[in-house]
mmCIF file of C-alpha atoms in Angstrom:
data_model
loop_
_atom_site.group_PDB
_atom_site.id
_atom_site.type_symbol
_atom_site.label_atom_id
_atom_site.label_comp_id
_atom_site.label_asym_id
_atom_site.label_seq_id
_atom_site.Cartn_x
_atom_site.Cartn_y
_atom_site.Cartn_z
ATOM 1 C CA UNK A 1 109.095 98.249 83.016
ATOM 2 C CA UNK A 2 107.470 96.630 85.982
ATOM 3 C CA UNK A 3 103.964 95.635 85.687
ATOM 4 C CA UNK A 4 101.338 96.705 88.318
ATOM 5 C CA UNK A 5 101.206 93.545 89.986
ATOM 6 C CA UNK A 6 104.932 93.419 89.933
ATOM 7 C CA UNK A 7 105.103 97.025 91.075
ATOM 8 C CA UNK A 8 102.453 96.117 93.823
ATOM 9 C CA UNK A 9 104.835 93.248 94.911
ATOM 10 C CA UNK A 10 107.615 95.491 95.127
ATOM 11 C CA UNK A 11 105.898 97.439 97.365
ATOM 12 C CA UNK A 12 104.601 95.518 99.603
ATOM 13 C CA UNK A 13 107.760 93.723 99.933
ATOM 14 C CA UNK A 14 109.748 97.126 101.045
ATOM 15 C CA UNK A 15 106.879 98.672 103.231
ATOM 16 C CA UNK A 16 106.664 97.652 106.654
ATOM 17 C CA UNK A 17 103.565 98.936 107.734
ATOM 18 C CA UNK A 18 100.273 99.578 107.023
ATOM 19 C CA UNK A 19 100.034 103.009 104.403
ATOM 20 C CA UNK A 20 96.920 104.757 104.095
ATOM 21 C CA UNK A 21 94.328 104.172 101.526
ATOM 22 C CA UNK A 22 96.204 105.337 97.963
ATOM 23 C CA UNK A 23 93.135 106.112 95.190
ATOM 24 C CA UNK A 24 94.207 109.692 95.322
ATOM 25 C CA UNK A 25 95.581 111.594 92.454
ATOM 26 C CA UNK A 26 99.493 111.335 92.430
ATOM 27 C CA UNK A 27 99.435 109.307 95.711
ATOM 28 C CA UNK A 28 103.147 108.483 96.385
ATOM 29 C CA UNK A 29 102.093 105.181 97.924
ATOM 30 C CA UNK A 30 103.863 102.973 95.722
ATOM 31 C CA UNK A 31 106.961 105.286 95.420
ATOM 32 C CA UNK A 32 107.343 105.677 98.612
ATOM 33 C CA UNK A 33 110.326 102.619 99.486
ATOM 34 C CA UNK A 34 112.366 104.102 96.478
ATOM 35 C CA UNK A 35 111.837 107.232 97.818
ATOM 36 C CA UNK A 36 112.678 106.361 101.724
ATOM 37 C CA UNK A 37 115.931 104.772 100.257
ATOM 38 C CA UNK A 38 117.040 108.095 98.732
ATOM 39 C CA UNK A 39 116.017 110.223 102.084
ATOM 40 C CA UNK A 40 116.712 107.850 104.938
ATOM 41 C CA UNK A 41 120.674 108.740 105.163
ATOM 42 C CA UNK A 42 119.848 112.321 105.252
ATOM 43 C CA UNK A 43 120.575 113.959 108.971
ATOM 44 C CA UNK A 44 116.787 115.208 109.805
ATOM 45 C CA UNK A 45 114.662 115.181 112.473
ATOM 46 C CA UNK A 46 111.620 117.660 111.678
ATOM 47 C CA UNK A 47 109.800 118.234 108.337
ATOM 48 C CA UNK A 48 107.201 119.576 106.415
ATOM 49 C CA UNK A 49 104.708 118.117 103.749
ATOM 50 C CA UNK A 50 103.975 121.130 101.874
ATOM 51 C CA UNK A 51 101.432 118.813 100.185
ATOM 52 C CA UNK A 52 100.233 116.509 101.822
ATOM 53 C CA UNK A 53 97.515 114.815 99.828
ATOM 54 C CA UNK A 54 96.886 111.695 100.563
ATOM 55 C CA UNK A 55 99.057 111.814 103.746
ATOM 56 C CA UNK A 56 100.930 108.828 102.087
ATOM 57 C CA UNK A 57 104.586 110.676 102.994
ATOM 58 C CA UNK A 58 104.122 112.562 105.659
ATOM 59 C CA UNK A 59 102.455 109.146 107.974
ATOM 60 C CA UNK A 60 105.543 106.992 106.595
ATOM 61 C CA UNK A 61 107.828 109.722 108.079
ATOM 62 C CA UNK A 62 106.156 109.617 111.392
ATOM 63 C CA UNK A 63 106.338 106.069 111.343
ATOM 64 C CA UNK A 64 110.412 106.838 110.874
ATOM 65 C CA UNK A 65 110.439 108.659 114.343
ATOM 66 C CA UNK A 66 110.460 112.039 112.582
ATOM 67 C CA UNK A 67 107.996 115.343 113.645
ATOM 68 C CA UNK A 68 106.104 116.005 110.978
ATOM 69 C CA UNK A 69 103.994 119.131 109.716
ATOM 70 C CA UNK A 70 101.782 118.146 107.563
ATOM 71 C CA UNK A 71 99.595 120.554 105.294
ATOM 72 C CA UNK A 72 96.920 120.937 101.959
ATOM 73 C CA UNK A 73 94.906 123.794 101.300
ATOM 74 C CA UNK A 74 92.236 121.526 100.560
ATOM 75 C CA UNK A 75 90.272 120.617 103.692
ATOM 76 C CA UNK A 76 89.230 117.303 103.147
ATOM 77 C CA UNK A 77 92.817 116.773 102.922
ATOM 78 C CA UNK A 78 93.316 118.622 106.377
ATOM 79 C CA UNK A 79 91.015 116.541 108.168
ATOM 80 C CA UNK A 80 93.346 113.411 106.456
ATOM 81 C CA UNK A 81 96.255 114.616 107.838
ATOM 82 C CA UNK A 82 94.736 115.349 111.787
ATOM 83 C CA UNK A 83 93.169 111.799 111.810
ATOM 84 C CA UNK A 84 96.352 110.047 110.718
ATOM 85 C CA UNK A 85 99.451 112.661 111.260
ATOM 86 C CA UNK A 86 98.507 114.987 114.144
ATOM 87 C CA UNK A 87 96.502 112.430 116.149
ATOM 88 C CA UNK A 88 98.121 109.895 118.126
ATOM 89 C CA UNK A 89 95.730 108.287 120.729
ATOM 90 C CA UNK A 90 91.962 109.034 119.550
ATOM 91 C CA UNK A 91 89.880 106.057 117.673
ATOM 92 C CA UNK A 92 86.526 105.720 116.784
ATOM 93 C CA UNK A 93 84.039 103.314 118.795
ATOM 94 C CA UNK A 94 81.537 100.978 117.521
ATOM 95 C CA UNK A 95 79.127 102.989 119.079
ATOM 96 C CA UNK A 96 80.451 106.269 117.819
ATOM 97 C CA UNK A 97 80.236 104.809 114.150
ATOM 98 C CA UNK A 98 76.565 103.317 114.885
ATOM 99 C CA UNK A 99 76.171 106.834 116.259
ATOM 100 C CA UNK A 100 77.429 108.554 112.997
ATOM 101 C CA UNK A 101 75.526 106.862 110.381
ATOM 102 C CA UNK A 102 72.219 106.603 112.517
ATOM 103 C CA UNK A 103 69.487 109.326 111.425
ATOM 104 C CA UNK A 104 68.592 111.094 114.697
ATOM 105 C CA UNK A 105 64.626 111.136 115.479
ATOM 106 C CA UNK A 106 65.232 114.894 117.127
ATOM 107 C CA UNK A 107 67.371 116.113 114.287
ATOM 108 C CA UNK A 108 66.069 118.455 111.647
ATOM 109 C CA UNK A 109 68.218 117.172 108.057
ATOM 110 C CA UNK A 110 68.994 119.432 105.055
ATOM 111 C CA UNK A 111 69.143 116.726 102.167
ATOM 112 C CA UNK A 112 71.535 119.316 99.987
ATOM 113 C CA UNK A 113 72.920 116.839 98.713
ATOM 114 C CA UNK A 114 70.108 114.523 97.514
ATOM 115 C CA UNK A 115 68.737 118.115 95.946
ATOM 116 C CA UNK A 116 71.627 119.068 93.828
ATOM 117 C CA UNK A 117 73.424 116.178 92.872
ATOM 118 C CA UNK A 118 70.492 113.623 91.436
ATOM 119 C CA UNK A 119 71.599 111.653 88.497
ATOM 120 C CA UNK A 120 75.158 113.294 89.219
ATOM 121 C CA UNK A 121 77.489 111.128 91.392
ATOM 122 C CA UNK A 122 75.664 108.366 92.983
ATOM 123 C CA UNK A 123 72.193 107.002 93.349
ATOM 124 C CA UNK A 124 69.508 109.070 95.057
ATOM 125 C CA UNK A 125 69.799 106.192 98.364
ATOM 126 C CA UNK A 126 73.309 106.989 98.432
ATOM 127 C CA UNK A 127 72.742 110.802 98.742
ATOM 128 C CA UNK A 128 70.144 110.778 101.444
ATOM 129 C CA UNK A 129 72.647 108.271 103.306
ATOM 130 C CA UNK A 130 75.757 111.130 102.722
ATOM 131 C CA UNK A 131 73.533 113.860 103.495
ATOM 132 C CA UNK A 132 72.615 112.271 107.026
ATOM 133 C CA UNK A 133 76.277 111.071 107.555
ATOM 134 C CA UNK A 134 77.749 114.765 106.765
ATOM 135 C CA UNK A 135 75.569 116.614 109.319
ATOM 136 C CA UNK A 136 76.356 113.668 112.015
ATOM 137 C CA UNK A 137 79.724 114.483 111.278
ATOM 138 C CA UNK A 138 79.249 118.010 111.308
ATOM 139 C CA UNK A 139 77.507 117.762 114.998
ATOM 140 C CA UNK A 140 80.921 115.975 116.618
ATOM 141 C CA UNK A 141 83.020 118.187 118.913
ATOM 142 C CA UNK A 142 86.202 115.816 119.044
ATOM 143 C CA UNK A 143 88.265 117.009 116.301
ATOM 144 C CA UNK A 144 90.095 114.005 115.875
ATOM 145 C CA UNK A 145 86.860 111.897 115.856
ATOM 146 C CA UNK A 146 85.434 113.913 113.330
ATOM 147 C CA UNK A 147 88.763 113.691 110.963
ATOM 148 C CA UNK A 148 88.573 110.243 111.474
ATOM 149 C CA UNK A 149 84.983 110.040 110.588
ATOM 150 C CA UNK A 150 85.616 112.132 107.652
ATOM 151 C CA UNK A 151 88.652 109.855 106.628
ATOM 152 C CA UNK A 152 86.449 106.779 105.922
ATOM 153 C CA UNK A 153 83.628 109.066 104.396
ATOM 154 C CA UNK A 154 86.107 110.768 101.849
ATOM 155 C CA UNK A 155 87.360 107.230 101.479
ATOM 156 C CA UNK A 156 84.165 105.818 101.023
ATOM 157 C CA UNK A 157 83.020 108.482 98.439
ATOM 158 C CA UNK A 158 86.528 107.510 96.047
ATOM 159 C CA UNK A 159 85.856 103.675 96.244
ATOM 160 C CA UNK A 160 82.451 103.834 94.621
ATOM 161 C CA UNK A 161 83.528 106.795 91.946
ATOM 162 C CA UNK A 162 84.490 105.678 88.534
ATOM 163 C CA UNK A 163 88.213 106.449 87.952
ATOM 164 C CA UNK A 164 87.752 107.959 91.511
ATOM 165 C CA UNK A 165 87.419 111.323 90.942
ATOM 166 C CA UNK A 166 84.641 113.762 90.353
ATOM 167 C CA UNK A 167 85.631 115.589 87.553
ATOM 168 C CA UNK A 168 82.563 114.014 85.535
ATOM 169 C CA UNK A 169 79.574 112.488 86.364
ATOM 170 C CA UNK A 170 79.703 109.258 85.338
ATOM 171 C CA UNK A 171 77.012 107.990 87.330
ATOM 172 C CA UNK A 172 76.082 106.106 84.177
ATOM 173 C CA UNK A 173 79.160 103.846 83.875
ATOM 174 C CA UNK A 174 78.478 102.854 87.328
ATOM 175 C CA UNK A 175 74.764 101.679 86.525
ATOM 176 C CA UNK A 176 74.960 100.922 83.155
ATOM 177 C CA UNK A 177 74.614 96.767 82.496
ATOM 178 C CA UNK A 178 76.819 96.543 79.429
ATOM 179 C CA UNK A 179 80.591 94.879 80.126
ATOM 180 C CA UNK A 180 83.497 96.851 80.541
ATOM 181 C CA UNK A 181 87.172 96.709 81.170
ATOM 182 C CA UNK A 182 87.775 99.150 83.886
ATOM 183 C CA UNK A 183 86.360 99.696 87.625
ATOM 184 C CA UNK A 184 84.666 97.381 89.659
ATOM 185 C CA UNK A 185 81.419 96.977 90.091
ATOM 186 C CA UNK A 186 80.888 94.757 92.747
ATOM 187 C CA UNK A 187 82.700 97.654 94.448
ATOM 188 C CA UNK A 188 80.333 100.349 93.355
ATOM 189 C CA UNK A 189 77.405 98.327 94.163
ATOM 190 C CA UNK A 190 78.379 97.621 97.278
ATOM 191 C CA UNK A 191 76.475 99.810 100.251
ATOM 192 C CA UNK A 192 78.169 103.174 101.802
ATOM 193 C CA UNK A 193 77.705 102.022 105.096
ATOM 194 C CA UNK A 194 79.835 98.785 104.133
ATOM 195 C CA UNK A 195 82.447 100.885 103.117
ATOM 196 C CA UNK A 196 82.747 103.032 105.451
ATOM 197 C CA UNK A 197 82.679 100.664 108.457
ATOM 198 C CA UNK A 198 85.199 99.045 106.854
ATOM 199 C CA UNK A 199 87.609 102.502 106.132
ATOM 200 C CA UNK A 200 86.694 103.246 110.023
ATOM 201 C CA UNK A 201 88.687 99.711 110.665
ATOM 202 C CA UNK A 202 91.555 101.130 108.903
ATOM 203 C CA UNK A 203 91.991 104.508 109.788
ATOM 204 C CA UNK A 204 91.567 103.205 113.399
ATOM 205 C CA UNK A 205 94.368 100.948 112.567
ATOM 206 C CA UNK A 206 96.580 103.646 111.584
ATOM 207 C CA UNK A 207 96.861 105.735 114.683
ATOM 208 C CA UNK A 208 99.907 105.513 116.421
ATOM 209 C CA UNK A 209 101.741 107.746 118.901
ATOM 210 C CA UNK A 210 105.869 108.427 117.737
ATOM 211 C CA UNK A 211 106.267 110.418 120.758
ATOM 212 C CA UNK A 212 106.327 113.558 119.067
ATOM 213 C CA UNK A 213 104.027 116.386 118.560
ATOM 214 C CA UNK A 214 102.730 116.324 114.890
ATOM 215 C CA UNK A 215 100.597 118.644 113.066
ATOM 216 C CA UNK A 216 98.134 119.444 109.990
ATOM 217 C CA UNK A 217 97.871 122.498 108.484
ATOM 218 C CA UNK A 218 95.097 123.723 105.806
ATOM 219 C CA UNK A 219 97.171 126.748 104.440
ATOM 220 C CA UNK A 220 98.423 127.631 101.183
ATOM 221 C CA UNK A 221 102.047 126.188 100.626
ATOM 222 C CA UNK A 222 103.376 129.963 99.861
ATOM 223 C CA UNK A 223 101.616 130.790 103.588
ATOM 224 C CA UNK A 224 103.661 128.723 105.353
ATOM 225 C CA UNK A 225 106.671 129.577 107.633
ATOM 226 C CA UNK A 226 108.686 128.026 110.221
ATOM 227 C CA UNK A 227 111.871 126.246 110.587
ATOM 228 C CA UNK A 228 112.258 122.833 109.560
ATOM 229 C CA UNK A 229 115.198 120.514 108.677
ATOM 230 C CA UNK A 230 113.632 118.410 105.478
ATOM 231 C CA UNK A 231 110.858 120.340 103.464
ATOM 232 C CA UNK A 232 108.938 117.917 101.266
ATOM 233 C CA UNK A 233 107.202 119.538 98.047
ATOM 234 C CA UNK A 234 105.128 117.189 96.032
ATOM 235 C CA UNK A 235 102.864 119.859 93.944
ATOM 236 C CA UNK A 236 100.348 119.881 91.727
ATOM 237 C CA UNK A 237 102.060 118.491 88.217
ATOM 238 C CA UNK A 238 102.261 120.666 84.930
ATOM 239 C CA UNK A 239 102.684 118.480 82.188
ATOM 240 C CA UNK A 240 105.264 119.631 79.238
ATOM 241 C CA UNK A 241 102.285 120.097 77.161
ATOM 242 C CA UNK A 242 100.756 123.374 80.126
ATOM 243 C CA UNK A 243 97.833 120.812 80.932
ATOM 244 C CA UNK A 244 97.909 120.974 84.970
ATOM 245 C CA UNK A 245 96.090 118.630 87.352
ATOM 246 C CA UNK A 246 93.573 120.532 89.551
ATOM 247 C CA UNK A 247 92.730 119.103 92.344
ATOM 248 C CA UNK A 248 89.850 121.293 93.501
ATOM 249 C CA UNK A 249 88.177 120.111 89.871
ATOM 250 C CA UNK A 250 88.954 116.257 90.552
ATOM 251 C CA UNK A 251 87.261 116.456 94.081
ATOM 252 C CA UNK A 252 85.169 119.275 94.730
ATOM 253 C CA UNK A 253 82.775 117.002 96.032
ATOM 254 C CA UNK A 254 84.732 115.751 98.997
ATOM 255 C CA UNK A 255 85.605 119.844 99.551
ATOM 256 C CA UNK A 256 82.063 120.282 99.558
ATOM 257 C CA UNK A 257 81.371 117.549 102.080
ATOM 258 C CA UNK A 258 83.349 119.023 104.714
ATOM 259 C CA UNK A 259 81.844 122.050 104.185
ATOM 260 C CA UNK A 260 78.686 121.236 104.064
ATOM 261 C CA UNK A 261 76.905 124.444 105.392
ATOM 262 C CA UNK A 262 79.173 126.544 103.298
ATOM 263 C CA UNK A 263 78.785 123.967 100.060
ATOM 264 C CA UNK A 264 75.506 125.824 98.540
ATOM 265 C CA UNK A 265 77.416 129.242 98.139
ATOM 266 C CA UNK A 266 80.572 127.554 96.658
ATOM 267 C CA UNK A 267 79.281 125.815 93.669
ATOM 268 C CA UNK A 268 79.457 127.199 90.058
ATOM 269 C CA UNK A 269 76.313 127.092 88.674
ATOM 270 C CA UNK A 270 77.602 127.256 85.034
ATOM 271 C CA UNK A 271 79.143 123.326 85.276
ATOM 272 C CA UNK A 272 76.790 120.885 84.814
ATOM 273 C CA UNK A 273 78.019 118.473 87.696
ATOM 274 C CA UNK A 274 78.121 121.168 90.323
ATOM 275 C CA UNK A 275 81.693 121.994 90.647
ATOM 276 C CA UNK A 276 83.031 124.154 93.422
ATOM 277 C CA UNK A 277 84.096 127.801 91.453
ATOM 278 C CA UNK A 278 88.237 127.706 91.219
ATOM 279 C CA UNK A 279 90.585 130.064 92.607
ATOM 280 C CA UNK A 280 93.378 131.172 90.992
ATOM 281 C CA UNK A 281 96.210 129.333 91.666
ATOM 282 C CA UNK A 282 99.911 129.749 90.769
ATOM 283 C CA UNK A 283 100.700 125.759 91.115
ATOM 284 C CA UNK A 284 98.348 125.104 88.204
ATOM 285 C CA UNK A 285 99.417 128.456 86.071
ATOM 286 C CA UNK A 286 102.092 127.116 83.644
ATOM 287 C CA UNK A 287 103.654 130.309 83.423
ATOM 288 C CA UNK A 288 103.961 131.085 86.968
ATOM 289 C CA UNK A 289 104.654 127.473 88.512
ATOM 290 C CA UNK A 290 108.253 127.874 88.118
ATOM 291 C CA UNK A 291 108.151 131.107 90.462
ATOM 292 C CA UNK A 292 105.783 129.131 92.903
ATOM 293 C CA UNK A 293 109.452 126.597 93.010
ATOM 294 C CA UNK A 294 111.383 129.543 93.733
ATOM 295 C CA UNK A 295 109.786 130.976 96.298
ATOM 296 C CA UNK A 296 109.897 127.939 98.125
ATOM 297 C CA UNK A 297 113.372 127.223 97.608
ATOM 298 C CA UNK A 298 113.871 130.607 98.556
ATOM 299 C CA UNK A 299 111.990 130.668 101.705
ATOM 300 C CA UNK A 300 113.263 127.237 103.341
ATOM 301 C CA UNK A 301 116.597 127.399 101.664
ATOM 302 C CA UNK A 302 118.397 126.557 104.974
ATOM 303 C CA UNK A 303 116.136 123.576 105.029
ATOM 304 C CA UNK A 304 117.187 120.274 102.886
ATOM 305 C CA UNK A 305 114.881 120.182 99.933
ATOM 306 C CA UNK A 306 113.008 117.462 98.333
ATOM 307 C CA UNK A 307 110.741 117.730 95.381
ATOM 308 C CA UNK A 308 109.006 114.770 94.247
ATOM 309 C CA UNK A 309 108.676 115.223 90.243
ATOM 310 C CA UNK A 310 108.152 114.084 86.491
ATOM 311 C CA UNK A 311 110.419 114.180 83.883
ATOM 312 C CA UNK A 312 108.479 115.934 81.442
ATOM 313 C CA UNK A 313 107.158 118.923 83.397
ATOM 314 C CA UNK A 314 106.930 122.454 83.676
ATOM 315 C CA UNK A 315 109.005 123.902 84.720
ATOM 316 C CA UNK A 316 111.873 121.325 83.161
ATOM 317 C CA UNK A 317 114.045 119.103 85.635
ATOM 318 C CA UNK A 318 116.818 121.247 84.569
ATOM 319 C CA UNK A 319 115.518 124.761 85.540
ATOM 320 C CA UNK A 320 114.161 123.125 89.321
ATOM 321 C CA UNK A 321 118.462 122.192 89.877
ATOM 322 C CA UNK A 322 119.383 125.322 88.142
ATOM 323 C CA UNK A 323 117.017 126.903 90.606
ATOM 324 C CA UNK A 324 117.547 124.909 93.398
ATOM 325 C CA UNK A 325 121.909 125.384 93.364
ATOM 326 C CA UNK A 326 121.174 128.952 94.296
ATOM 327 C CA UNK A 327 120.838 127.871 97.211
ATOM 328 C CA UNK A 328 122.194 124.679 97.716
ATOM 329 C CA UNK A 329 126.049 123.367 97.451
ATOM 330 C CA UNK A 330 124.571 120.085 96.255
ATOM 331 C CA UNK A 331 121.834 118.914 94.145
ATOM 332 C CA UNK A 332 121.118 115.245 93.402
ATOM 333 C CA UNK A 333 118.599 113.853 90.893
ATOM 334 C CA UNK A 334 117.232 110.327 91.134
ATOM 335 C CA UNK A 335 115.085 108.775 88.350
ATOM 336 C CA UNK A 336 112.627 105.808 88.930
ATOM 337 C CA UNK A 337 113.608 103.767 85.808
ATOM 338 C CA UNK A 338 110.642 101.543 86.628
ATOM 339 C CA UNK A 339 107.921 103.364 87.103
ATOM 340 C CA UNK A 340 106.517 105.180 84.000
ATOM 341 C CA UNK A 341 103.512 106.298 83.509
ATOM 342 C CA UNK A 342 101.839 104.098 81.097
ATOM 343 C CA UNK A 343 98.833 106.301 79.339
ATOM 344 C CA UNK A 344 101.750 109.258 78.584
ATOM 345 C CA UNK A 345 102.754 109.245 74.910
ATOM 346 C CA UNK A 346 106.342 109.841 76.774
ATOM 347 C CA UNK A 347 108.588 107.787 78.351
ATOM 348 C CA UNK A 348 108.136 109.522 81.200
ATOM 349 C CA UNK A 349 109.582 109.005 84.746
ATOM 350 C CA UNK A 350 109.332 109.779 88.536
ATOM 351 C CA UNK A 351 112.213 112.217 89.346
ATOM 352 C CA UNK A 352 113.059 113.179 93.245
ATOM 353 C CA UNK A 353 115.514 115.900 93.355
ATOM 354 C CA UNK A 354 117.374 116.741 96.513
ATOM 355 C CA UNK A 355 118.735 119.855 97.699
ATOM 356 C CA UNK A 356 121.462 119.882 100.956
#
């Protein structure tokens, strides 16, 4: 098994351009040349990212030429996938960004933020400064400039989070003096407005025009309709034991923060770090996932399918071909024999199965 500095050097060595930033949840980032190699023969011109995430797949397809419908019910995700999918000209300005993180003298600020969260996430400085930058954000009428704003502000928000993700507090690992073996702390010392200048620089970077018209969708994957020659599914994973990843729980903050007039209504007051109340939802339902596959198949079955996978999930690699050959002549399954994923007790490995 590679290690992750070998795996990083693989990657870079097979990715020719820029990808966006990867500290999301079952970002395909470094997967992403293995899984171009399996795809690139394939006869396709349009496709869909039912998932979209981090935008990681959906941005390397555009970069292939391909028009590409990007969508995530989430909409911090959304706002991802207009800044660096659907937009193709639009940057941000040095003055824009001075303009962004600037307190106005004339505005009146809510600091919602610096209110709810003390002692949760980050340091009562850092909330003020997010509470300001949100409602900036929140005042721009260029769509694209906001999602690009909110790009280097979700981006921002991950960087300094322990384990990026929200699912705890954890605020204490970040300040606590004693040594550890994880995280960085130079990293989550270092100020939000460093951070996010910097994440404006690459998101700005990353807009390109492929000559055709892209487009992000915040819809639920069973929503969505439309003809389109490769559909991509990459959903939230069921491990063989029912434990799901929710991705609502790992970053109901940055749901919040796009929201932020709606935020105060959302949260659950019964969870001690604030967390947004969660919807039911048949991707993270162990019993019902399997139908949430076969709907899908169902509905773009004259589409070629993809679905980006583990070997030890629910349902079982098995039952997604079985599935999957009702309607399609051909089914291929591709293992990653060198990328596992070291904290399972499994040997466990990345599986793409292809329909056509």
């Amino acid at each position: 098994m590679k290690s992750k500095g070998q795996l990083a050097l693989f990657t870079k060595a097979f990715t020719p351009f820029p990808l966006p930033s990867t500290r999301y949840q079952g970002s395909k980032a470094k997967l992403m040349p293995w899984i171009w190699e399996s795809l690139k023969h394939l006869d396709f011109r349009t496709a869909l990212d039912a998932f979209g995430g981090s935008g990681v797949f959906a941005y390397w397809l555009k970069r292939q030429g391909k028009q590409v419908t990007y969508n995530d019910y989430l909409r911090f995700n959304y706002y991802i996938g207009l800044a660096i999918i659907e937009n193709n000209h639009v940057t941000l300005t040095k003055n824009e960004v001075k303009q962004i993180i600037t307190p106005i003298i004339s505005k009146s600020y809510h600091y919602f933020i610096a209110e709810t969260f003390r002692g949760v996430y980050y340091t009562d400085d850092e909330n003020t400064w997010l509470d300001i930058v949100a409602q900036n954000l929140e005042d721009i009428d260029d769509l694209y400039k906001k999602a690009l704003g909110y790009y280097a502000l979700i981006q921002a928000c991950l960087v300094k989070r322990p384990f990026n993700l929200f699912h705890r507090s954890n605020l204490y690992l970040r300040m606590a003096k004693a040594s550890r073996s994880f995280g960085n702390k130079v990293t989550w010392d270092k100020p939000f407005e460093e951070h996010f200048l910097a994440f404006v620089t690459e998101v700005n970077n990353l807009v390109f025009d492929n000559g055709l018209p892209n487009r992000s969708l915040n819809m639920d994957a069973l929503d969505l309709e439309g003809n389109y020659d490769l559909v991509y599914l990459d959903p939230p994973y069921t491990s063989a034991l029912g434990v799901t990843v929710n991705y609502l729980e790992f970053y109901h903050f940055l749901e919040g923060l796009v929201n932020y007039e709606k935020w105060a209504g959302w949260i659950d007051p019964l969870t001690k770090n604030k967390r947004l109340r969660l919807k039911p939802n048949l991707w993270n339902d162990p019993k019902r996932v399997r139908l949430g596959f076969q709907t899908m198949f169902e509905k773009f079955r004259y589409s070629i399918l993809v679905v980006s996978y583990r070997s030890d999930g629910i349902p079982s690699v098995e039952q997604l071909v079985e599935d999957m050959k009702q309607f399609k002549k051909r089914v291929t399954v591709s293992y990653f024999q060198d990328y596992r994923y070291v904290l399972s007790p499994k040997r466990v490995t990345e599986v793409l199965i292809v329909g056509e």
